[in-house]
Short mmCIF file of C-alpha atoms and ligand atoms in Angstrom, two decimals:
data_model
loop_
_atom_site.label_atom_id
_atom_site.label_comp_id
_atom_site.label_asym_id
_atom_site.label_seq_id
_atom_site.Cartn_x
_atom_site.Cartn_y
_atom_site.Cartn_z
CA MET A 4 137.41 43.75 55.70
CA THR A 5 136.12 41.50 58.24
CA THR A 6 133.51 38.93 57.98
CA THR A 7 130.32 39.97 58.08
CA ALA A 8 128.84 38.68 61.68
CA SER A 9 132.16 39.53 63.45
CA PRO A 10 131.47 43.01 64.89
CA ILE A 11 128.19 42.57 65.75
CA LYS A 12 129.07 39.38 67.76
CA PHE A 13 131.64 41.46 69.36
CA LEU A 14 129.20 43.86 70.53
CA SER A 15 127.19 41.33 71.93
CA GLN A 16 129.72 39.51 74.01
CA ILE A 17 130.48 42.99 75.47
CA ALA A 18 126.77 43.85 76.06
CA ALA A 19 126.45 40.73 77.54
CA GLU A 20 129.47 41.17 80.09
CA ALA A 21 128.04 45.09 80.80
CA ALA A 22 124.98 43.81 81.59
CA ALA A 23 126.03 41.40 84.16
CA ARG A 24 127.83 44.15 85.56
CA ARG A 25 124.85 46.24 85.58
CA LYS A 26 122.90 43.82 87.32
CA GLU A 27 125.16 43.17 89.99
CA LEU A 28 125.40 46.67 90.75
CA LEU A 29 121.89 47.71 90.31
CA GLY A 30 119.69 44.80 90.68
CA GLY A 31 116.68 45.03 93.28
CA LYS A 32 118.05 48.48 94.46
CA THR A 33 116.66 51.73 94.31
CA ARG A 34 118.08 54.28 91.74
CA HIS A 35 118.11 57.93 92.35
CA ILE A 36 119.19 59.85 88.72
CA VAL A 37 120.33 63.23 89.47
CA GLN A 38 120.40 65.50 86.21
CA VAL A 39 123.51 67.37 86.32
CA ALA A 40 124.29 69.49 83.39
CA HIS A 41 125.81 73.39 82.99
CA CYS A 42 122.69 74.62 83.20
CA SER A 43 121.27 72.75 86.49
CA LEU A 44 124.84 73.31 88.06
CA ALA A 45 123.90 77.00 88.02
CA VAL A 46 121.05 76.12 90.18
CA GLY A 47 122.76 73.85 92.76
CA ALA A 48 122.75 70.16 91.10
CA ASP A 49 126.28 69.52 92.69
CA LYS A 50 124.74 70.64 96.41
CA VAL A 51 122.13 67.84 95.38
CA VAL A 52 124.37 65.38 94.21
CA ALA A 53 126.31 65.72 97.55
CA ALA A 54 123.31 65.63 99.87
CA VAL A 55 122.04 62.19 97.95
CA ARG A 56 125.14 60.65 98.56
CA GLN A 57 125.19 61.15 101.99
CA ALA A 58 121.64 59.66 102.28
CA VAL A 59 121.57 56.72 100.11
CA GLY A 60 121.15 53.89 102.07
CA GLU A 61 122.53 49.65 101.08
CA ASN A 62 119.92 49.49 98.47
CA GLU A 63 120.10 52.33 96.51
CA VAL A 64 122.42 53.84 94.31
CA ILE A 65 122.98 57.09 92.66
CA ILE A 66 123.41 57.81 89.04
CA VAL A 67 124.78 61.07 87.67
CA ALA A 68 122.84 62.13 84.02
CA GLY A 69 122.84 64.94 82.13
CA CYS A 70 119.91 66.60 81.71
CA ASP A 71 116.36 65.65 79.89
CA GLY A 72 116.20 69.14 78.15
CA THR A 73 113.78 70.35 81.21
CA CYS A 74 115.94 73.06 81.96
CA PHE A 75 113.02 74.83 84.18
CA GLN A 76 113.05 71.59 86.31
CA ALA A 77 116.57 72.08 87.18
CA PRO A 78 118.03 70.84 89.63
CA LYS A 79 116.00 67.74 89.06
CA THR A 80 116.24 64.30 90.09
CA VAL A 81 114.43 60.95 89.20
CA THR A 82 114.01 57.96 91.97
CA ILE A 83 113.29 54.57 90.16
CA ALA A 84 112.28 51.97 92.58
CA PRO A 85 112.94 48.59 91.89
CA ASP A 86 108.97 47.85 90.82
CA GLY A 87 109.52 50.93 88.11
CA ARG A 88 107.87 53.47 90.21
CA ARG A 89 109.04 57.07 89.50
CA GLU A 90 109.15 60.17 91.44
CA VAL A 91 110.30 63.25 89.70
CA LYS A 92 111.89 66.07 91.66
CA GLY A 93 112.07 69.48 90.36
CA HIS A 94 110.95 72.99 89.84
CA GLY A 95 107.28 73.35 87.68
CA VAL A 96 105.70 70.19 86.32
CA GLU A 97 106.90 68.39 82.71
CA SER A 98 103.60 66.85 81.81
CA ASP A 99 103.25 67.10 77.94
CA PHE A 100 106.62 68.42 77.73
CA PHE A 101 108.07 65.39 76.30
CA ALA A 102 104.73 65.23 74.05
CA LEU A 103 105.65 66.57 70.38
CA GLN A 104 109.44 65.28 71.07
CA LYS A 105 111.24 62.61 69.20
CA ARG A 106 114.08 61.79 70.67
CA ILE A 107 117.24 60.18 68.24
CA ALA A 108 120.22 62.20 69.49
CA MET A 109 119.21 63.11 72.73
CA ASP A 110 117.89 59.90 73.34
CA GLY A 111 118.72 58.96 77.21
CA CYS A 112 119.93 62.30 77.55
CA GLY A 113 118.89 62.70 81.64
CA GLU A 114 118.56 58.58 81.94
CA ILE A 115 121.51 57.06 81.63
CA ASP A 116 124.61 57.35 83.39
CA ALA A 117 126.46 60.16 81.49
CA THR A 118 129.75 58.71 80.81
CA ASP A 119 129.26 55.13 81.83
CA VAL A 120 129.83 52.92 78.85
CA ASP A 121 127.65 49.65 80.51
CA ASP A 122 124.71 51.95 80.50
CA TYR A 123 125.14 53.04 77.16
CA LEU A 124 125.46 49.67 75.86
CA ALA A 125 122.04 48.71 77.99
CA HIS A 126 120.55 51.19 75.95
CA GLY A 127 121.28 49.89 72.67
CA GLY A 128 124.67 51.91 72.46
CA TYR A 129 127.09 51.04 70.29
CA ALA A 130 125.03 48.66 67.91
CA GLY A 131 125.23 51.14 64.84
CA LEU A 132 128.73 51.02 65.09
CA ALA A 133 128.74 47.38 64.77
CA LYS A 134 126.68 46.97 62.12
CA ALA A 135 128.69 49.75 60.09
CA LEU A 136 131.48 47.63 60.92
CA SER A 137 130.19 44.54 58.91
CA MET A 138 129.48 46.68 56.22
CA SER A 139 131.67 48.38 53.60
CA PRO A 140 132.55 51.93 54.23
CA GLU A 141 130.81 52.73 50.58
CA ALA A 142 127.61 50.89 51.64
CA VAL A 143 127.77 53.13 55.01
CA ILE A 144 128.17 55.74 52.82
CA GLU A 145 124.93 54.84 50.93
CA GLU A 146 122.88 54.12 54.06
CA VAL A 147 123.15 57.91 55.61
CA LYS A 148 123.02 59.37 52.38
CA ALA A 149 119.53 57.54 51.82
CA SER A 150 118.43 58.79 55.36
CA GLY A 151 118.73 62.51 54.22
CA LEU A 152 120.72 63.75 57.03
CA ARG A 153 121.99 67.09 56.40
CA GLY A 154 124.52 68.49 58.81
CA ARG A 155 122.90 70.20 61.79
CA GLY A 156 125.37 73.06 62.29
CA GLY A 157 123.11 75.77 60.18
CA ALA A 158 124.23 74.87 56.81
CA TYR A 159 122.60 71.70 56.49
CA PHE A 160 125.21 69.96 54.04
CA PRO A 161 124.23 66.44 52.97
CA ALA A 162 126.38 64.60 55.74
CA ALA A 163 126.89 61.40 53.11
CA MET A 164 128.07 63.84 50.29
CA LYS A 165 130.76 65.18 52.63
CA TRP A 166 131.90 62.03 53.76
CA GLU A 167 131.56 60.77 50.02
CA GLY A 168 133.90 63.65 49.01
CA ALA A 169 136.76 63.38 51.76
CA ARG A 170 136.68 59.51 51.05
CA LYS A 171 137.55 60.01 47.06
CA VAL A 172 140.50 62.32 47.99
CA ARG A 173 143.57 60.61 47.43
CA ASN A 174 145.61 62.06 50.02
CA SER A 175 146.80 60.88 53.78
CA PRO A 176 146.18 60.83 56.89
CA LYS A 177 142.71 62.01 56.45
CA TYR A 178 141.43 63.88 60.02
CA LEU A 179 137.94 64.03 61.47
CA VAL A 180 137.22 66.90 63.11
CA VAL A 181 134.15 67.58 65.61
CA ASN A 182 132.90 70.96 65.75
CA ALA A 183 131.62 71.49 69.46
CA GLU A 184 132.56 75.27 69.50
CA GLU A 185 129.23 76.37 69.70
CA GLY A 186 129.86 79.74 71.00
CA GLU A 187 126.84 81.74 69.92
CA PRO A 188 124.34 82.97 72.42
CA GLY A 189 120.95 81.40 72.90
CA ILE A 190 122.26 78.21 71.57
CA PHE A 191 122.99 75.03 73.87
CA LYS A 192 122.38 72.02 72.13
CA ASP A 193 125.71 70.44 71.32
CA ARG A 194 126.75 71.02 75.08
CA HIS A 195 123.57 69.17 75.93
CA LEU A 196 124.53 66.07 74.10
CA MET A 197 128.14 66.03 75.45
CA GLU A 198 126.69 66.23 78.70
CA GLY A 199 124.33 64.12 78.67
CA VAL A 200 125.48 61.11 75.83
CA PRO A 201 128.86 61.65 75.18
CA HIS A 202 128.93 57.93 73.98
CA ARG A 203 126.43 58.60 71.01
CA ILE A 204 128.84 61.38 69.39
CA ILE A 205 131.94 58.91 70.01
CA GLU A 206 129.78 56.44 68.24
CA GLY A 207 128.69 58.38 65.16
CA MET A 208 132.71 59.58 65.12
CA ALA A 209 133.47 56.19 64.78
CA ILE A 210 131.40 55.63 62.45
CA ALA A 211 132.07 58.62 60.20
CA ALA A 212 135.62 57.94 60.22
CA TYR A 213 135.25 54.82 59.33
CA ALA A 214 133.28 55.47 56.36
CA THR A 215 135.70 58.31 55.25
CA GLY A 216 138.66 56.06 55.64
CA ILE A 217 140.13 58.11 58.88
CA ASN A 218 141.73 57.08 61.70
CA GLU A 219 142.66 60.19 64.16
CA ALA A 220 139.74 62.17 65.22
CA TYR A 221 139.75 65.64 67.27
CA VAL A 222 136.90 67.18 69.11
CA TYR A 223 136.79 71.32 69.22
CA ILE A 224 135.27 71.77 72.15
CA ASN A 225 134.23 75.42 73.48
CA ALA A 226 136.64 76.96 75.82
CA GLU A 227 133.77 77.60 78.43
CA ALA A 228 132.24 74.23 77.92
CA ASN A 229 134.44 72.51 80.85
CA LEU A 230 131.82 69.68 82.12
CA SER A 231 131.16 68.96 78.06
CA ALA A 232 135.03 68.66 78.18
CA HIS A 233 135.09 66.45 81.07
CA ARG A 234 132.34 64.21 80.15
CA MET A 235 133.72 63.52 76.73
CA GLU A 236 137.24 62.95 78.39
CA LYS A 237 135.81 60.30 80.71
CA ALA A 238 133.72 58.54 77.93
CA ILE A 239 136.66 58.42 75.88
CA ALA A 240 138.80 56.92 78.43
CA ARG A 241 135.46 54.27 79.02
CA ALA A 242 135.19 53.85 75.70
CA LYS A 243 138.57 52.69 75.09
CA ALA A 244 138.61 50.56 77.88
CA ALA A 245 135.63 48.57 77.20
CA GLY A 246 137.75 47.88 73.81
CA LEU A 247 135.16 50.38 71.78
CA LEU A 248 137.66 52.90 70.56
CA CYS A 249 140.91 51.08 69.73
CA GLU A 250 143.13 49.24 67.54
CA LYS A 251 140.92 46.76 65.60
CA ILE A 252 137.69 47.95 67.00
CA LEU A 253 135.24 45.07 67.74
CA GLY A 254 137.13 42.87 65.73
CA SER A 255 137.35 44.71 62.68
CA ASP A 256 140.70 46.30 61.00
CA PHE A 257 139.48 49.31 61.58
CA THR A 258 141.39 51.88 64.24
CA LEU A 259 140.41 55.25 65.43
CA ASN A 260 142.26 57.51 68.13
CA VAL A 261 140.55 60.54 69.04
CA THR A 262 141.63 63.68 70.77
CA ILE A 263 140.38 66.68 72.75
CA MET A 264 141.37 70.08 71.91
CA ARG A 265 139.95 73.00 73.54
CA GLY A 266 138.67 75.90 71.44
CA ALA A 267 140.54 79.49 71.36
CA GLY A 268 137.39 81.31 72.27
CA GLY A 269 135.11 83.43 70.23
CA TYR A 270 132.12 83.04 67.93
CA VAL A 271 133.99 82.90 64.49
CA CYS A 272 136.02 79.59 65.78
CA GLY A 273 133.02 77.85 65.09
CA GLU A 274 133.51 78.53 61.47
CA GLU A 275 135.23 75.55 60.38
CA THR A 276 138.18 76.87 58.44
CA THR A 277 138.85 79.41 61.38
CA LEU A 278 138.48 76.22 63.72
CA LEU A 279 141.30 74.72 61.78
CA ASN A 280 143.60 77.80 62.01
CA THR A 281 143.25 77.90 65.54
CA MET A 282 143.62 74.05 65.95
CA GLU A 283 147.42 74.60 63.98
CA GLY A 284 147.87 77.50 66.22
CA TYR A 285 147.59 80.47 63.96
CA ARG A 286 145.50 83.34 64.43
CA ARG A 287 141.40 83.05 64.55
CA GLU A 288 140.70 83.69 60.93
CA PRO A 289 138.97 81.99 58.42
CA ARG A 290 141.01 80.69 55.26
CA LEU A 291 140.14 81.09 52.00
CA ARG A 292 137.82 78.98 50.25
CA PRO A 293 138.93 76.70 47.86
CA PRO A 294 140.30 74.54 48.75
CA PHE A 295 137.33 73.30 51.38
CA PRO A 296 138.50 71.39 54.22
CA THR A 297 137.26 68.03 52.47
CA THR A 298 140.10 68.46 50.38
CA ALA A 299 142.73 70.49 52.32
CA GLY A 300 141.78 70.90 55.82
CA LEU A 301 143.76 70.38 59.05
CA TRP A 302 147.48 70.42 58.13
CA ALA A 303 146.50 70.52 54.68
CA LYS A 304 145.20 67.11 54.69
CA PRO A 305 141.74 65.86 53.71
CA THR A 306 139.30 67.11 56.66
CA VAL A 307 135.72 66.22 57.45
CA ILE A 308 134.19 68.63 60.09
CA ASN A 309 131.11 67.16 61.59
CA ASN A 310 129.05 69.09 64.63
CA CYS A 311 128.17 67.13 67.33
CA GLU A 312 124.46 66.82 66.65
CA THR A 313 124.99 65.57 63.05
CA LEU A 314 127.18 62.73 64.29
CA ALA A 315 124.57 61.83 67.49
CA ASN A 316 122.28 60.99 64.28
CA VAL A 317 124.31 58.72 62.78
CA PRO A 318 123.97 55.71 65.11
CA PHE A 319 120.15 55.74 64.72
CA ILE A 320 120.53 55.45 61.21
CA MET A 321 123.09 52.49 61.05
CA ALA A 322 121.16 50.66 63.72
CA LYS A 323 117.78 51.11 62.45
CA GLY A 324 117.95 52.18 59.02
CA ALA A 325 117.62 54.71 56.42
CA LYS A 326 114.30 54.36 56.13
CA ALA A 327 113.32 54.74 59.42
CA TYR A 328 114.93 57.67 59.65
CA ALA A 329 113.87 58.91 56.58
CA ALA A 330 110.51 58.75 57.56
CA ILE A 331 110.70 60.97 60.63
CA GLY A 332 110.01 64.53 59.62
CA ALA A 333 111.12 63.97 55.93
CA TRP A 334 111.12 67.66 54.41
CA PRO A 335 109.91 68.97 52.07
CA SER A 336 107.04 66.53 52.70
CA ASP A 337 105.55 65.90 48.96
CA SER A 338 105.81 62.69 47.81
CA LYS A 339 108.06 63.90 44.36
CA THR A 340 110.79 64.58 46.35
CA PRO A 341 113.20 61.37 46.49
CA PRO A 342 114.24 60.59 49.77
CA ASN A 343 117.57 61.10 49.74
CA GLN A 344 116.89 64.74 48.74
CA ARG A 345 114.80 65.48 51.50
CA ALA A 346 115.98 66.46 54.71
CA SER A 347 114.67 64.07 57.37
CA GLY A 348 114.95 63.49 61.14
CA THR A 349 114.63 65.48 63.94
CA LYS A 350 116.40 69.00 64.89
CA ILE A 351 117.66 69.83 68.72
CA VAL A 352 116.07 73.35 69.31
CA SER A 353 117.70 75.13 72.15
CA LEU A 354 114.31 77.14 73.58
CA SER A 355 114.67 80.22 75.91
CA GLY A 356 113.08 83.65 76.51
CA SER A 357 109.37 84.48 77.54
CA VAL A 358 108.08 80.45 78.02
CA HIS A 359 107.22 78.83 81.05
CA ARG A 360 109.02 75.71 80.26
CA PRO A 361 112.17 76.68 78.76
CA GLY A 362 114.65 73.66 77.54
CA VAL A 363 116.39 71.73 75.17
CA VAL A 364 114.07 69.60 72.91
CA GLU A 365 114.44 67.15 69.98
CA LEU A 366 111.68 67.83 67.57
CA PRO A 367 110.66 66.21 63.63
CA MET A 368 111.68 68.99 60.94
CA GLY A 369 108.35 70.76 60.43
CA THR A 370 107.43 71.16 63.77
CA THR A 371 105.64 74.76 63.73
CA LEU A 372 107.20 77.84 65.93
CA ARG A 373 104.00 77.83 67.65
CA GLN A 374 104.06 74.18 68.55
CA ILE A 375 107.59 74.78 70.34
CA ILE A 376 106.52 78.20 71.80
CA GLU A 377 102.93 77.12 72.92
CA ALA A 378 102.67 73.23 73.23
CA VAL A 379 106.81 72.40 74.45
CA GLY A 380 107.05 75.88 76.31
CA ASN A 381 103.77 76.31 77.58
CA GLY A 382 103.17 79.98 76.14
CA PRO A 383 104.79 83.36 77.13
CA MET A 384 105.81 84.12 81.13
CA ALA A 385 101.92 84.86 82.91
CA GLY A 386 101.24 88.35 82.80
CA HIS A 387 102.93 88.94 79.45
CA ALA A 388 101.82 88.55 75.46
CA LEU A 389 104.37 87.28 73.15
CA THR A 390 105.68 89.91 70.41
CA GLY A 391 108.18 88.01 68.56
CA VAL A 392 110.47 84.81 67.97
CA ALA A 393 114.55 85.21 67.35
CA VAL A 394 115.11 82.05 65.38
CA GLY A 395 118.29 80.39 65.08
CA GLY A 396 121.14 82.73 66.63
CA PRO A 397 122.99 86.03 65.52
CA SER A 398 123.14 85.15 62.10
CA SER A 399 119.55 84.74 61.42
CA GLY A 400 116.10 86.88 62.22
CA VAL A 401 113.51 87.77 64.11
CA PHE A 402 109.92 86.81 63.32
CA PRO A 403 106.67 88.48 64.36
CA THR A 404 104.06 86.62 66.13
CA SER A 405 102.12 86.78 62.18
CA MET A 406 104.66 83.96 61.67
CA LEU A 407 104.46 81.20 64.46
CA ASP A 408 102.90 78.89 61.64
CA THR A 409 106.42 78.40 60.20
CA GLN A 410 107.72 75.12 60.19
CA ILE A 411 111.48 74.42 61.29
CA ALA A 412 113.33 73.37 58.29
CA PRO A 413 116.68 73.07 57.10
CA GLY A 414 118.29 76.41 56.16
CA LEU A 415 116.32 79.34 55.26
CA LEU A 416 112.96 79.94 56.81
CA HIS A 417 111.79 83.20 55.14
CA GLU A 418 113.41 85.15 52.10
CA SER A 419 114.26 87.81 54.78
CA GLY A 420 116.73 86.00 55.88
CA VAL A 421 115.45 84.01 58.67
CA MET A 422 116.93 80.76 59.12
CA LEU A 423 116.79 77.44 61.33
CA GLY A 424 120.79 78.02 62.34
CA ALA A 425 122.31 75.54 65.00
CA GLY A 426 118.46 75.81 66.56
CA GLY A 427 118.10 78.37 68.56
CA VAL A 428 114.49 79.55 69.56
CA ILE A 429 113.96 83.14 72.06
CA ALA A 430 110.31 83.79 72.60
CA LEU A 431 110.12 87.78 73.01
CA ASP A 432 107.64 89.75 74.89
CA GLU A 433 106.97 93.62 75.39
CA ARG A 434 109.99 93.38 78.06
CA THR A 435 112.10 92.50 74.77
CA PRO A 436 111.23 94.75 72.04
CA ALA A 437 112.26 92.84 68.63
CA LEU A 438 114.06 95.77 67.65
CA ASP A 439 116.19 95.55 70.80
CA VAL A 440 117.13 92.17 70.22
CA VAL A 441 117.82 92.67 66.39
CA ARG A 442 120.09 95.37 67.61
CA ARG A 443 121.33 92.95 70.08
CA LEU A 444 122.51 90.72 67.40
CA ALA A 445 123.78 93.34 64.98
CA ALA A 446 126.10 94.40 68.32
CA TYR A 447 127.34 90.78 68.69
CA ASN A 448 128.31 90.32 65.12
CA ALA A 449 130.17 93.39 65.06
CA ALA A 450 132.12 92.53 68.29
CA GLU A 451 133.24 88.82 67.38
CA SER A 452 133.78 90.09 63.58
CA CYS A 453 137.49 89.04 63.60
CA GLY A 454 138.10 92.26 61.12
CA LYS A 455 139.66 90.18 57.98
CA CYS A 456 137.66 91.43 55.32
CA THR A 457 137.08 94.96 55.15
CA PRO A 458 133.19 94.38 54.39
CA CYS A 459 132.31 92.76 57.74
CA ARG A 460 135.04 94.58 59.87
CA GLU A 461 133.65 98.24 58.69
CA GLY A 462 130.18 97.05 57.83
CA THR A 463 128.86 95.33 60.84
CA PRO A 464 129.58 98.42 63.33
CA ARG A 465 128.00 100.70 60.91
CA MET A 466 124.78 98.62 61.05
CA VAL A 467 124.95 99.16 64.64
CA ASP A 468 125.32 102.78 64.93
CA ALA A 469 122.26 103.08 62.09
CA LEU A 470 120.12 101.02 64.58
CA ASP A 471 121.44 103.08 67.25
CA ARG A 472 120.42 106.42 65.84
CA ILE A 473 116.92 105.12 64.64
CA LEU A 474 116.18 103.41 68.57
CA SER A 475 117.44 106.89 70.03
CA GLY A 476 114.84 108.50 68.05
CA LYS A 477 117.64 110.62 66.50
CA GLY A 478 117.52 108.59 63.03
CA ALA A 479 116.83 109.47 59.45
CA GLN A 480 115.34 108.06 56.21
CA SER A 481 118.99 108.04 55.33
CA ASP A 482 119.86 105.19 58.13
CA ILE A 483 117.14 103.41 56.88
CA GLU A 484 118.35 103.26 53.41
CA GLU A 485 122.02 102.64 54.90
CA LEU A 486 120.94 99.73 56.87
CA ARG A 487 119.65 98.22 53.38
CA TYR A 488 122.89 98.94 51.91
CA LEU A 489 125.06 97.28 54.08
CA ALA A 490 122.78 94.39 54.67
CA ASP A 491 123.30 93.58 51.39
CA VAL A 492 126.71 94.70 50.60
CA VAL A 493 128.43 93.07 53.89
CA GLY A 494 126.23 89.72 53.02
CA ALA A 495 127.18 89.59 49.82
CA ALA A 496 131.15 90.47 49.79
CA SER A 497 132.30 89.21 53.07
CA LEU A 498 134.73 86.28 53.60
CA CYS A 499 132.91 83.71 55.91
CA GLY A 500 129.57 83.01 57.03
CA LEU A 501 129.54 85.51 59.99
CA GLY A 502 129.49 88.62 57.33
CA GLN A 503 127.53 86.44 55.11
CA ALA A 504 125.03 86.59 57.52
CA ALA A 505 125.26 89.96 59.75
CA GLY A 506 122.75 91.22 57.57
CA SER A 507 120.25 88.75 58.18
CA PRO A 508 118.53 90.14 61.73
CA ILE A 509 118.88 93.73 59.84
CA THR A 510 116.98 92.52 56.64
CA SER A 511 114.25 90.48 59.16
CA ALA A 512 113.77 93.64 60.84
CA LEU A 513 113.23 95.72 57.95
CA ARG A 514 110.67 93.10 56.50
CA PHE A 515 108.38 92.47 59.46
CA PHE A 516 109.32 95.60 61.68
CA GLY A 517 109.62 98.11 59.04
CA ASP A 518 106.52 100.47 60.17
CA GLU A 519 107.91 100.30 63.60
CA ILE A 520 111.36 101.65 62.39
CA ALA A 521 109.63 104.10 60.14
CA MET A 522 107.24 105.38 62.74
CA ARG A 523 110.72 105.83 64.84
CA VAL A 524 112.36 107.60 62.64
CA ALA A 525 109.13 109.96 61.69
CA SER A 526 108.31 110.73 65.02
CA GLY A 527 111.84 111.13 66.44
CA ALA A 528 110.43 109.37 69.54
CA ARG A 529 111.92 105.86 71.09
S1 SF4 B 17 133.23 87.86 57.52
FE1 SF4 B 17 133.85 88.71 59.49
S2 SF4 B 17 134.63 87.17 60.78
FE2 SF4 B 17 134.72 86.65 58.70
S3 SF4 B 17 136.43 86.74 57.90
FE3 SF4 B 17 135.42 88.71 57.10
S4 SF4 B 17 136.05 90.04 59.00
FE4 SF4 B 17 136.27 88.21 59.56
#
């Protein structure tokens, strides 16, 4: 262990040098921030960068940032004059888009130079790491435990318990793997973080690795997320050059090496044991559990797997303290539940579908779906009425509009199987009927099944067939019974999370849209 103050002192020296460089570069100049992300590239952000580069004068600079989550405004630029005046150029009006948001993981997205370590340091970056390195690893784990942070990948397992489990295993080396696979439709928040604040993920990784006694980390990035991989790579190189990812980080005894690996392609690769299999060069299939990865993971060594959003919350917890984090969105909100048993903080939601303002938004746990769709997304598209909301991705389900006051909370939102999952919220109107969406989710699960276990391999396509018969007006009562039976059996008997949750869209449809299903069967009409 190092002396208590040295990492913090080290960081203040590095930050002071960074601030001097920034002053020289930006002082007295107008800044043109261009938000370049995978979504804005699709609508010409690269052309905007080229045009601004051509036009900048002597007293102006261009900053390439990620996106602040306002997908509806892309491609967007923010010009900041030396006196602080801001001018935003983009589609639509952001006005109260940010009003309900609380930015922890996404803080700085769209404002800071995405990969520049000096800009991140000026934004308070790496303060959480310096604080962690001035504490014992056990104390870091206790702090994260007290914060109530749960993994943000969908399972919501308490982050500190995973770390504690891995720390206690006597086997080395140990590995940290960042799960940045995020292959499911309607969810794009980890890409957003990697593109906008890659240094925050690196900082969170370093804290997690220090707490668990790990010196080797891997970032497993979706095969199609090229911009994310590029930005992470650049940020890692810059953190290394600044002495923040190296041997004896910030003067401590802690060393961390980080390597990027690209995903093998496919939804099931986000399942953590499948991810490990593909990293080792094997087929993209899950492994039997136990043993769990914290005991025997990558190359049979203890492995901690966290996703990007989880890690991006950790710097705040270390820098501002567990109490400050636990006070945000604490769930459940009753005073009887001790803070370390609550899930607190924020959730990043990928908002899309029939809303005027689709985007990536970070909201306190407990925010309602109505607030997300109406206050943040500004309601359904003109001339259309909301008919439902698909929550959580292909492993979750669809709510009718009567459930809009449901609050987002970790895990299960309703006994019908609707879960928060990784945080997708898709607003539906009459152009995308709920049952069609359920059919698409079911077909997606069937197509993505790896085929290793029979219930999922055989059951998921049978659910699609039954839905097809019902939706085409050729269904019978027996199809409804078949759906009910298969959703239960596939969920109970499948090997991994894909199959275990494949029945959720069906169960939610039977629960909330059962009358429509029965009517289609009875009338034989679509
Ligand atoms: S549940 Fe599906 S995806 Fe998972 S192992 Fe079985 S067949 Fe493969």
